[in-house]
Short mmCIF file of C-alpha atoms and ligand atoms in Angstrom, two decimals:
data_model
loop_
_atom_site.label_atom_id
_atom_site.label_comp_id
_atom_site.label_asym_id
_atom_site.label_seq_id
_atom_site.Cartn_x
_atom_site.Cartn_y
_atom_site.Cartn_z
CA MET A 598 -13.24 -17.01 -14.12
CA SER A 599 -11.65 -16.29 -17.42
CA CYS A 600 -13.09 -15.98 -20.81
CA ALA A 601 -11.66 -17.38 -24.03
CA ASP A 602 -12.16 -14.07 -25.82
CA ASP A 603 -10.15 -12.00 -23.35
CA ILE A 604 -7.12 -10.14 -24.62
CA ARG A 605 -4.17 -11.72 -22.78
CA ARG A 606 -1.24 -11.61 -25.20
CA VAL A 607 0.36 -9.00 -27.41
CA ASP A 608 -0.80 -11.04 -30.43
CA ASP A 609 -4.38 -10.62 -29.25
CA LEU A 610 -3.86 -6.83 -29.22
CA VAL A 611 -2.69 -6.97 -32.82
CA ALA A 612 -5.62 -9.21 -33.83
CA ALA A 613 -8.07 -6.81 -32.19
CA GLY A 614 -6.54 -3.89 -34.09
CA LEU A 615 -5.52 -2.17 -30.85
CA ILE A 616 -1.81 -1.93 -31.72
CA ALA A 617 0.18 -1.99 -34.94
CA PRO A 618 2.02 -5.28 -35.67
CA GLU A 619 5.35 -3.36 -35.60
CA ALA A 620 4.70 -2.37 -31.98
CA ALA A 621 4.35 -5.98 -30.82
CA PRO A 622 7.98 -6.90 -30.02
CA ALA A 623 8.53 -3.88 -27.77
CA LEU A 624 5.21 -4.37 -26.03
CA ALA A 625 6.01 -8.03 -25.42
CA ARG A 626 8.78 -6.80 -23.09
CA VAL A 627 6.32 -4.58 -21.25
CA VAL A 628 3.85 -7.44 -20.83
CA ASP A 629 6.61 -9.72 -19.49
CA ARG A 630 7.00 -7.29 -16.65
CA PHE A 631 3.45 -6.00 -16.10
CA ALA A 632 0.56 -8.37 -16.77
CA LEU A 633 -2.01 -7.88 -19.54
CA THR A 634 -5.69 -8.79 -19.60
CA ILE A 635 -8.54 -6.86 -21.17
CA THR A 636 -12.03 -8.36 -20.86
CA ASP A 637 -14.37 -8.49 -23.85
CA GLU A 638 -16.60 -5.98 -22.19
CA MET A 639 -13.79 -3.40 -21.97
CA ALA A 640 -12.21 -4.23 -25.36
CA ALA A 641 -15.61 -3.64 -26.99
CA LEU A 642 -15.66 -0.09 -25.61
CA ILE A 643 -12.38 0.92 -27.25
CA ASP A 644 -12.44 2.94 -30.45
CA PRO A 645 -9.24 1.70 -32.16
CA THR A 646 -9.20 4.74 -34.45
CA ASP A 647 -8.99 7.15 -31.49
CA PRO A 648 -5.38 7.52 -30.30
CA ALA A 649 -6.66 9.23 -27.13
CA ASP A 650 -9.31 6.63 -26.26
CA PRO A 651 -9.75 6.75 -22.46
CA ILE A 652 -10.52 3.02 -22.16
CA ALA A 653 -7.50 2.01 -24.27
CA ALA A 654 -5.33 4.34 -22.18
CA GLN A 655 -6.18 2.35 -19.05
CA PHE A 656 -5.64 -1.17 -20.38
CA VAL A 657 -3.50 -1.20 -23.55
CA PRO A 658 0.21 -1.38 -22.63
CA SER A 659 2.69 1.27 -23.76
CA VAL A 660 6.47 1.18 -24.19
CA GLU A 661 6.59 4.18 -21.85
CA GLU A 662 6.02 1.72 -19.00
CA LEU A 663 9.64 0.67 -19.26
CA ASP A 664 10.77 4.19 -18.28
CA VAL A 665 10.90 4.22 -14.51
CA LEU A 666 11.30 7.67 -12.98
CA PRO A 667 13.46 8.18 -9.88
CA ASP A 668 10.43 8.87 -7.67
CA GLU A 669 8.59 5.73 -8.80
CA THR A 670 8.78 2.60 -6.66
CA VAL A 671 7.47 -0.97 -6.46
CA ASP A 672 5.63 -0.19 -3.21
CA PRO A 673 4.52 3.44 -3.63
CA ILE A 674 2.18 3.45 -0.65
CA GLY A 675 4.60 1.66 1.68
CA ASP A 676 2.40 -1.35 2.51
CA GLY A 677 5.39 -3.69 2.90
CA PRO A 678 6.21 -2.95 6.56
CA HIS A 679 2.54 -3.41 7.53
CA GLU A 680 2.32 -6.94 6.13
CA VAL A 681 1.61 -8.90 9.33
CA ALA A 682 1.10 -12.29 7.66
CA SER A 683 1.15 -13.53 4.10
CA GLY A 684 -1.64 -11.63 2.28
CA VAL A 685 -2.60 -9.57 5.36
CA THR A 686 -1.81 -5.85 5.65
CA HIS A 687 -2.66 -4.15 8.93
CA ARG A 688 -1.94 -0.45 8.60
CA TYR A 689 -4.93 1.16 10.32
CA PHE A 690 -6.15 0.31 13.82
CA ASP A 691 -9.65 -1.04 13.16
CA ARG A 692 -9.35 -2.62 9.71
CA VAL A 693 -7.15 -5.05 7.81
CA LEU A 694 -6.60 -5.77 4.16
CA LEU A 695 -6.80 -9.44 3.17
CA LYS A 696 -5.57 -10.31 -0.31
CA PRO A 697 -6.79 -13.82 -1.16
CA THR A 698 -5.55 -13.61 -4.77
CA HIS A 699 -3.03 -11.78 -6.91
CA LEU A 700 -5.13 -12.06 -10.04
CA CYS A 701 -7.42 -9.46 -11.61
CA ARG A 702 -9.90 -9.58 -14.50
CA VAL A 703 -8.13 -6.63 -16.16
CA TYR A 704 -4.68 -5.19 -15.52
CA CYS A 705 -4.72 -1.43 -15.25
CA ARG A 706 -1.58 0.19 -16.61
CA PHE A 707 -1.44 2.58 -13.62
CA CYS A 708 -1.99 0.00 -10.86
CA PHE A 709 -0.11 0.73 -7.62
CA ARG A 710 0.42 -3.03 -7.09
CA ARG A 711 1.46 -3.65 -10.67
CA ASP A 712 4.71 -5.37 -9.79
CA ARG A 713 2.80 -8.01 -7.82
CA VAL A 714 -0.53 -8.58 -9.56
CA GLY A 715 -0.92 -11.07 -12.38
CA HIS A 716 2.13 -13.23 -11.80
CA GLY A 717 3.69 -15.55 -9.27
CA GLU A 718 1.53 -17.47 -6.82
CA ALA A 719 -2.08 -16.79 -7.90
CA ASN A 720 -4.05 -17.47 -4.74
CA LEU A 721 -3.23 -17.52 -1.05
CA SER A 722 -2.70 -21.11 0.12
CA GLU A 723 -5.12 -22.75 2.57
CA ALA A 724 -2.44 -22.57 5.25
CA ASP A 725 -1.94 -18.84 4.63
CA LEU A 726 -5.71 -18.27 4.74
CA ASP A 727 -5.86 -20.14 8.07
CA ALA A 728 -3.10 -17.91 9.42
CA ALA A 729 -4.94 -14.81 8.15
CA PHE A 730 -8.18 -15.78 9.91
CA ALA A 731 -6.23 -16.60 13.06
CA TYR A 732 -4.67 -13.11 12.95
CA VAL A 733 -8.09 -11.44 12.60
CA ALA A 734 -9.54 -13.61 15.38
CA ALA A 735 -6.67 -12.69 17.70
CA HIS A 736 -7.17 -8.92 17.21
CA PRO A 737 -10.53 -7.81 18.64
CA GLN A 738 -10.04 -4.23 17.44
CA ILE A 739 -10.51 -5.46 13.85
CA PHE A 740 -13.99 -4.21 13.05
CA GLU A 741 -13.63 -4.48 9.28
CA VAL A 742 -11.89 -6.87 6.90
CA ILE A 743 -11.21 -5.52 3.41
CA LEU A 744 -10.91 -8.15 0.69
CA SER A 745 -8.62 -6.80 -1.98
CA GLY A 746 -5.86 -8.23 -4.12
CA GLY A 747 -5.73 -8.63 -6.94
CA ASP A 748 -9.47 -8.77 -7.26
CA PRO A 749 -11.40 -10.97 -4.81
CA LEU A 750 -14.17 -11.50 -7.36
CA VAL A 751 -11.89 -13.54 -9.64
CA LEU A 752 -12.41 -16.28 -7.03
CA SER A 753 -15.23 -18.75 -7.59
CA ASP A 754 -18.44 -18.41 -5.61
CA ARG A 755 -17.39 -21.51 -3.66
CA ARG A 756 -14.06 -19.99 -2.56
CA LEU A 757 -15.64 -16.62 -1.85
CA ALA A 758 -18.36 -18.21 0.27
CA ALA A 759 -15.75 -20.20 2.19
CA ILE A 760 -13.86 -16.99 3.05
CA LEU A 761 -17.02 -15.18 4.10
CA GLU A 762 -18.06 -18.14 6.28
CA ARG A 763 -14.72 -18.11 8.07
CA LEU A 764 -15.09 -14.37 8.71
CA GLU A 765 -18.65 -14.86 9.95
CA ALA A 766 -17.26 -17.07 12.69
CA ILE A 767 -15.21 -14.16 14.10
CA PRO A 768 -17.71 -12.19 16.21
CA HIS A 769 -15.87 -8.85 16.24
CA VAL A 770 -15.87 -8.60 12.42
CA GLU A 771 -18.88 -6.39 11.78
CA VAL A 772 -18.06 -5.20 8.27
CA VAL A 773 -16.49 -6.92 5.26
CA ARG A 774 -15.62 -4.74 2.33
CA LEU A 775 -14.69 -5.99 -1.14
CA HIS A 776 -12.66 -3.85 -3.51
CA SER A 777 -13.33 -5.00 -7.06
CA ARG A 778 -13.30 -4.02 -10.69
CA VAL A 779 -15.33 -7.06 -11.71
CA PRO A 780 -18.88 -5.60 -11.58
CA VAL A 781 -17.73 -3.09 -14.21
CA VAL A 782 -15.24 -5.03 -16.36
CA ASP A 783 -16.92 -8.46 -16.21
CA PRO A 784 -20.50 -7.77 -15.15
CA ALA A 785 -21.78 -11.23 -16.14
CA ARG A 786 -19.73 -12.60 -13.21
CA ILE A 787 -22.17 -10.96 -10.78
CA GLY A 788 -25.32 -13.02 -11.15
CA GLU A 789 -28.10 -12.96 -8.60
CA ALA A 790 -26.69 -15.98 -6.78
CA THR A 791 -23.31 -14.26 -6.34
CA ALA A 792 -24.94 -11.06 -5.15
CA ARG A 793 -27.00 -13.06 -2.64
CA LEU A 794 -24.03 -14.99 -1.26
CA LEU A 795 -22.44 -11.69 -0.21
CA ARG A 796 -25.28 -10.95 2.18
CA ARG A 797 -24.08 -12.15 5.60
CA ARG A 798 -24.28 -11.87 9.38
CA PHE A 799 -21.98 -8.80 9.03
CA ALA A 800 -22.57 -5.89 6.64
CA THR A 801 -20.90 -6.55 3.29
CA TRP A 802 -19.95 -3.42 1.37
CA MET A 803 -18.69 -3.36 -2.20
CA VAL A 804 -16.30 -0.71 -3.50
CA ILE A 805 -16.21 -0.79 -7.30
CA HIS A 806 -13.28 0.67 -9.20
CA VAL A 807 -14.43 2.76 -12.17
CA ASP A 808 -12.54 5.53 -13.95
CA HIS A 809 -14.60 6.67 -16.92
CA PRO A 810 -18.37 7.03 -17.47
CA ARG A 811 -18.19 4.86 -20.62
CA GLU A 812 -17.31 1.88 -18.39
CA LEU A 813 -20.80 2.02 -16.91
CA THR A 814 -22.48 -0.01 -19.66
CA GLU A 815 -25.97 -1.53 -19.54
CA ALA A 816 -24.41 -4.78 -18.36
CA ALA A 817 -22.39 -3.05 -15.61
CA SER A 818 -25.53 -1.21 -14.51
CA GLY A 819 -27.25 -4.58 -14.24
CA ALA A 820 -24.48 -6.05 -12.07
CA ILE A 821 -24.50 -3.01 -9.77
CA GLY A 822 -28.30 -3.21 -9.53
CA ARG A 823 -28.13 -6.87 -8.50
CA LEU A 824 -25.67 -6.04 -5.71
CA VAL A 825 -27.72 -3.17 -4.33
CA ASP A 826 -30.95 -5.18 -4.61
CA ALA A 827 -29.31 -7.99 -2.66
CA GLY A 828 -28.65 -5.58 0.21
CA VAL A 829 -24.99 -4.83 -0.50
CA PRO A 830 -24.25 -1.10 -0.33
CA VAL A 831 -22.01 -0.05 -3.21
CA LEU A 832 -19.36 2.69 -3.14
CA SER A 833 -16.94 3.64 -5.89
CA GLN A 834 -13.28 4.50 -6.16
CA THR A 835 -11.71 6.28 -9.09
CA THR A 836 -8.08 7.11 -9.82
CA LEU A 837 -7.49 10.59 -11.19
CA LEU A 838 -5.71 9.94 -14.48
CA SER A 839 -4.33 12.26 -17.09
CA GLY A 840 -5.59 11.11 -20.49
CA VAL A 841 -8.59 9.33 -18.96
CA ASN A 842 -10.64 11.42 -16.57
CA ALA A 843 -8.69 14.52 -15.46
CA ASP A 844 -11.45 16.73 -16.82
CA ALA A 845 -14.36 18.32 -14.93
CA SER A 846 -17.05 17.25 -17.38
CA VAL A 847 -15.82 13.63 -17.48
CA LEU A 848 -15.71 13.40 -13.67
CA GLU A 849 -19.08 15.06 -13.40
CA ALA A 850 -20.65 12.58 -15.85
CA LEU A 851 -19.02 9.66 -14.01
CA PHE A 852 -20.13 10.65 -10.51
CA ARG A 853 -23.63 11.58 -11.69
CA ARG A 854 -24.10 8.26 -13.42
CA LEU A 855 -22.83 6.40 -10.33
CA VAL A 856 -25.31 8.10 -8.03
CA ALA A 857 -28.10 7.39 -10.53
CA LEU A 858 -27.10 3.71 -10.27
CA ARG A 859 -27.29 3.91 -6.43
CA VAL A 860 -23.51 4.04 -5.96
CA LYS A 861 -21.92 6.55 -3.58
CA PRO A 862 -18.65 7.96 -4.96
CA TYR A 863 -16.20 7.31 -2.11
CA TYR A 864 -12.62 8.06 -3.10
CA LEU A 865 -10.93 9.89 -5.96
CA HIS A 866 -7.33 8.72 -5.61
CA HIS A 867 -4.43 10.93 -6.50
CA LEU A 868 -2.18 8.66 -8.59
CA ASP A 869 0.36 6.57 -6.67
CA ARG A 870 3.85 6.63 -8.15
CA ALA A 871 4.13 3.05 -9.30
CA GLU A 872 6.78 2.13 -11.85
CA GLY A 873 6.25 3.29 -15.43
CA THR A 874 3.05 5.26 -14.77
CA ALA A 875 4.27 8.82 -15.43
CA ARG A 876 1.95 9.34 -18.41
CA PHE A 877 -1.06 9.26 -16.07
CA ARG A 878 0.13 11.88 -13.60
CA THR A 879 -1.74 15.03 -12.72
CA THR A 880 -0.55 17.76 -10.38
CA ILE A 881 -2.05 18.59 -6.98
CA GLU A 882 -3.01 21.97 -8.46
CA GLU A 883 -5.05 20.29 -11.24
CA GLY A 884 -6.73 17.93 -8.78
CA ALA A 885 -7.70 20.79 -6.48
CA ALA A 886 -9.12 22.81 -9.37
CA LEU A 887 -11.20 19.83 -10.53
CA MET A 888 -12.56 19.18 -7.04
CA ARG A 889 -13.41 22.85 -6.62
CA SER A 890 -15.38 22.96 -9.86
CA LEU A 891 -17.30 19.78 -8.97
CA ARG A 892 -18.47 21.31 -5.71
CA GLY A 893 -20.32 24.02 -7.56
CA ARG A 894 -21.94 21.90 -10.24
CA LEU A 895 -22.61 18.47 -8.78
CA THR A 896 -24.99 17.20 -6.11
CA GLY A 897 -23.37 16.71 -2.71
CA ILE A 898 -24.08 12.98 -2.61
CA ALA A 899 -21.97 12.57 -5.76
CA GLN A 900 -18.83 14.23 -4.27
CA PRO A 901 -15.99 11.81 -3.47
CA SER A 902 -13.08 12.58 -1.15
CA TRP A 903 -9.93 13.27 -3.11
CA VAL A 904 -7.18 11.36 -1.29
CA LEU A 905 -3.45 10.85 -1.37
CA ASP A 906 -1.68 7.81 -0.03
CA ILE A 907 1.40 9.57 1.31
CA PRO A 908 4.48 7.92 -0.28
CA GLY A 909 6.50 5.99 2.27
CA GLY A 910 3.66 4.32 4.16
CA HIS A 911 2.27 7.26 6.12
CA GLY A 912 -1.37 6.60 5.26
CA LYS A 913 -4.20 8.07 3.21
CA VAL A 914 -5.35 11.63 3.74
CA PRO A 915 -7.96 13.86 2.10
CA LEU A 916 -6.26 16.56 0.01
CA GLY A 917 -8.97 19.15 0.09
CA PRO A 918 -9.62 21.48 -1.63
CA GLN A 919 -9.36 23.98 1.21
CA TRP A 920 -12.39 26.21 1.56
CA ILE A 921 -11.36 28.01 4.73
CA GLU A 922 -8.37 29.98 6.00
CA LYS A 923 -7.66 31.42 9.45
CA THR A 924 -7.38 35.22 9.39
CA SER A 925 -7.02 36.39 12.98
CA ASP A 926 -6.87 40.14 13.36
CA GLY A 927 -6.35 41.69 16.78
CA GLY A 928 -7.85 39.54 19.53
CA THR A 929 -10.65 37.87 17.55
CA VAL A 930 -10.29 34.64 15.62
CA GLY A 931 -11.75 35.00 12.18
CA TRP A 932 -11.96 32.81 9.14
CA THR A 933 -12.20 33.51 5.45
CA VAL A 934 -14.44 31.01 3.70
CA ARG A 935 -14.56 30.71 -0.07
CA ASP A 936 -17.85 29.73 -1.72
CA PRO A 937 -18.09 27.47 -4.79
CA ASP A 938 -18.09 30.56 -7.05
CA GLY A 939 -14.78 31.72 -5.59
CA ARG A 940 -16.16 34.66 -3.55
CA GLU A 941 -14.73 35.16 -0.07
CA HIS A 942 -16.79 35.52 3.11
CA ARG A 943 -15.90 36.25 6.74
CA TYR A 944 -16.87 33.80 9.43
CA ASP A 945 -16.03 35.19 12.89
CA GLU A 946 -16.04 33.32 16.17
C1 LIG B 274 -6.59 2.11 1.77
C2 LIG B 274 -6.35 1.13 2.80
C3 LIG B 274 -7.34 0.76 3.72
C4 LIG B 274 -8.73 1.36 3.68
O1 LIG B 274 -8.74 2.70 4.02
P1 LIG B 274 -10.13 3.49 4.13
O2 LIG B 274 -9.70 4.90 4.31
O3 LIG B 274 -10.85 2.92 5.31
O4 LIG B 274 -10.88 3.25 2.87
C5 LIG B 274 -7.04 -0.15 4.69
N1 LIG B 274 -5.82 -0.71 4.78
C6 LIG B 274 -4.83 -0.39 3.91
C7 LIG B 274 -3.51 -1.03 4.07
C8 LIG B 274 -5.07 0.52 2.89
O5 LIG B 274 -4.08 0.83 2.03
S1 LIG B 275 -8.03 -4.13 -10.92
FE1 LIG B 275 -7.10 -3.03 -9.19
S2 LIG B 275 -5.48 -4.38 -8.42
FE2 LIG B 275 -6.07 -5.12 -10.47
S3 LIG B 275 -4.67 -4.09 -11.89
FE3 LIG B 275 -6.48 -2.77 -11.77
S4 LIG B 275 -5.96 -1.29 -10.13
FE4 LIG B 275 -4.54 -3.03 -9.93
#
């Protein structure tokens, strides 16, 4: 689905007052390389007079994207070698990623797949989809299929239903997870009929991508509510971003609001080093300090795991923070545990 009022070209950015006309030629080069779309819903949230607007920072291109640092790559998480068929990535034993489309409803300036999303072949061909289902059917250890992309919810209800029906026919698939930004950036796309079509023989889980509490508008709350009411558990993933949400009170407000909307914060991603994304970086030290402060002030059900996808294809791991340290003295094994206020306590075994 696309909407006539979306921002898709540099001229649209100028018309919306989001960039100065003089900036257009340079940004046209950025947009040639990394796709641009901003939905109405997101554009309406931007304050064009605020140079540090956290919504603009995520979606409005910058000339800095043409500066590629030596540690930035086109495949920062090393998915390439795990691509077992076109659109199918099998990196972990019991779950596969299926990418039925390369399109998204918005293009995030920090996306780890930014070199691939938004151009080239839009959707996986029927033949490729057949091969993907055949791969899943031939691997009984595949308990979960993760629909990602791109964004699987750019597909029509008809195409989405067809994919879910094919997966329903594979008995060992017990969970289907969709990773999507659509419920937040284009909430009208998730009507009751769409929410209902997700309910299947297997458990369908939705992981929504949301980075700032302002994104959770009335309309987004409605879309999330329709999913949960239809029996689809909703989790969230957030990328830790300098200039957007690398701030304890912003993260706290975001995770609180999510839980109030019946969404379990799942992952807080440390930024992957995709090309031209240096302006969003935070350090491990900053991430650990933020996670530590959330533990003290925020309900446990609102705490996500802070994770790093180890560059080079070595997988995702939780980064901590560490609350415990081994302190053996003499023959006994002891531990020093730090509480949320920073005080240390002994825990002996
Ligand atoms: C992130 C990822 C998954 C999902 O990992 P979870 O930890 O289960 O959320 C699966 N496959 C690939 C290739 C991934 O990058
Ligand atoms: S919606 Fe997801 S896949 Fe699409 S550009 Fe944003 S981060 Fe990348």
